Amino acid sequence: QVQLVESGGGLVQPGGSLQLSCAASGTIFAIIAMGWYRQAPGKERELVARITSGGSTDYADSVKGRFTISRDYSKNTVYLQMNSLSPGDTAVYYCNAQIYYRMNNWADYWGQGTQVTVSS
């Protein structure tokens, strides 16, 4: 089994910064990609940012230029640096990963979510 453990959420004022971390542990043969999604109240879950094992990244248009995703695959960890936060970024942020748990078998995993609240 694979577990994703997130940390770094909290309350921040508009214009502030936060860094989220997500560490994967368990039976990991290889990581295909890791990323972050978010879900605000009354809205659908949406992709925020994603990074592949090769280092390719994708960002939601709403966070481009403000958020940066990075990874340390030696630690099976992905980070999301969030700058210039606004109230519109308030949501529960979920870590997501596609991981091979055996040579030919992979699965999609989710963290438990971490709350990010941007408010004065």
C-alpha positions as a Python dict, from the first residue, in 0.01 Angstrom:
ca = {
    (1, 'Q'): (0, 0, 0),
    (2, 'V'): (99, 360, -59),
    (3, 'Q'): (21, 652, 168),
    (4, 'L'): (37, 1022, 88),
    (5, 'V'): (83, 1256, 383),
    (6, 'E'): (36, 1630, 331),
    (7, 'S'): (152, 1916, 547),
    (8, 'G'): (183, 2292, 534),
    (9, 'G'): (-171, 2420, 510),
    (10, 'G'): (-310, 2693, 731),
    (11, 'L'): (-437, 3048, 749),
    (12, 'V'): (-257, 3323, 561),
    (13, 'Q'): (-335, 3683, 477),
    (14, 'P'): (-397, 3794, 117),
    (15, 'G'): (-66, 3844, -59),
    (16, 'G'): (107, 3595, 166),
    (17, 'S'): (280, 3266, 93),
    (18, 'L'): (254, 2904, 198),
    (19, 'Q'): (437, 2589, 105),
    (20, 'L'): (263, 2254, 94),
    (21, 'S'): (448, 1925, 113),
    (22, 'C'): (336, 1574, 27),
    (23, 'A'): (541, 1267, 109),
    (24, 'A'): (466, 927, -39),
    (25, 'S'): (552, 614, 155),
    (26, 'G'): (489, 243, 135),
    (27, 'T'): (544, 0, -151),
    (28, 'I'): (677, 228, -424),
    (29, 'F'): (840, 81, -732),
    (30, 'A'): (836, 404, -932),
    (31, 'I'): (650, 735, -938),
    (32, 'I'): (484, 841, -1263),
    (33, 'A'): (366, 1182, -1149),
    (34, 'M'): (265, 1377, -841),
    (35, 'G'): (49, 1682, -813),
    (36, 'W'): (-197, 1895, -625),
    (37, 'Y'): (-569, 1941, -666),
    (38, 'R'): (-799, 2168, -470),
    (39, 'Q'): (-1167, 2183, -389),
    (40, 'A'): (-1344, 2492, -266),
    (41, 'P'): (-1688, 2475, -101),
    (42, 'G'): (-1957, 2417, -360),
    (43, 'K'): (-1706, 2366, -639),
    (44, 'E'): (-1560, 2066, -816),
    (45, 'R'): (-1211, 1943, -747),
    (46, 'E'): (-964, 2098, -990),
    (47, 'L'): (-604, 2044, -1088),
    (48, 'V'): (-368, 2302, -945),
    (49, 'A'): (-30, 2172, -1057),
    (50, 'R'): (132, 1846, -1160),
    (51, 'I'): (487, 1727, -1218),
    (52, 'T'): (597, 1410, -1393),
    (53, 'S'): (896, 1190, -1318),
    (54, 'G'): (1069, 1357, -1610),
    (55, 'G'): (1014, 1702, -1462),
    (56, 'S'): (737, 1823, -1694),
    (57, 'T'): (490, 2051, -1522),
    (58, 'D'): (131, 2161, -1575),
    (59, 'Y'): (-45, 2444, -1396),
    (60, 'A'): (-398, 2573, -1379),
    (61, 'D'): (-421, 2908, -1556),
    (62, 'S'): (-538, 3068, -1233),
    (63, 'V'): (-211, 2989, -1052),
    (64, 'K'): (48, 3035, -1328),
    (65, 'G'): (317, 3276, -1220),
    (66, 'R'): (218, 3249, -854),
    (67, 'F'): (254, 2879, -767),
    (68, 'T'): (553, 2656, -826),
    (69, 'I'): (555, 2277, -803),
    (70, 'S'): (878, 2091, -739),
    (71, 'R'): (979, 1745, -635),
    (72, 'D'): (1247, 1554, -453),
    (73, 'Y'): (1202, 1203, -578),
    (74, 'S'): (1486, 1079, -357),
    (75, 'K'): (1245, 1156, -73),
    (76, 'N'): (929, 1071, -271),
    (77, 'T'): (810, 1422, -188),
    (78, 'V'): (641, 1695, -387),
    (79, 'Y'): (615, 2059, -286),
    (80, 'L'): (380, 2341, -384),
    (81, 'Q'): (511, 2690, -321),
    (82, 'M'): (219, 2929, -324),
    (83, 'N'): (286, 3304, -347),
    (84, 'S'): (60, 3607, -382),
    (85, 'L'): (-228, 3416, -233),
    (86, 'S'): (-579, 3556, -266),
    (87, 'P'): (-911, 3459, -107),
    (88, 'G'): (-994, 3274, -428),
    (89, 'D'): (-721, 3024, -343),
    (90, 'T'): (-906, 2915, -30),
    (91, 'A'): (-978, 2544, -58),
    (92, 'V'): (-886, 2200, 65),
    (93, 'Y'): (-571, 2099, -119),
    (94, 'Y'): (-522, 1732, -202),
    (95, 'C'): (-203, 1559, -300),
    (96, 'N'): (-236, 1311, -586),
    (97, 'A'): (10, 1059, -724),
    (98, 'Q'): (28, 789, -989),
    (99, 'I'): (263, 525, -855),
    (100, 'Y'): (384, 187, -968),
    (101, 'Y'): (354, -43, -667),
    (102, 'R'): (485, -334, -875),
    (103, 'M'): (677, -340, -1202),
    (104, 'N'): (364, -357, -1419),
    (105, 'N'): (92, -230, -1188),
    (106, 'W'): (19, 128, -1100),
    (107, 'A'): (-258, 305, -913),
    (108, 'D'): (-389, 651, -840),
    (109, 'Y'): (-350, 769, -479),
    (110, 'W'): (-488, 1064, -282),
    (111, 'G'): (-388, 1234, 38),
    (112, 'Q'): (-632, 1325, 311),
    (113, 'G'): (-631, 1694, 220),
    (114, 'T'): (-502, 2005, 391),
    (115, 'Q'): (-699, 2326, 439),
    (116, 'V'): (-564, 2651, 297),
    (117, 'T'): (-752, 2963, 403),
    (118, 'V'): (-663, 3306, 268),
    (119, 'S'): (-827, 3578, 472),
    (120, 'S'): (-751, 3903, 647),
}
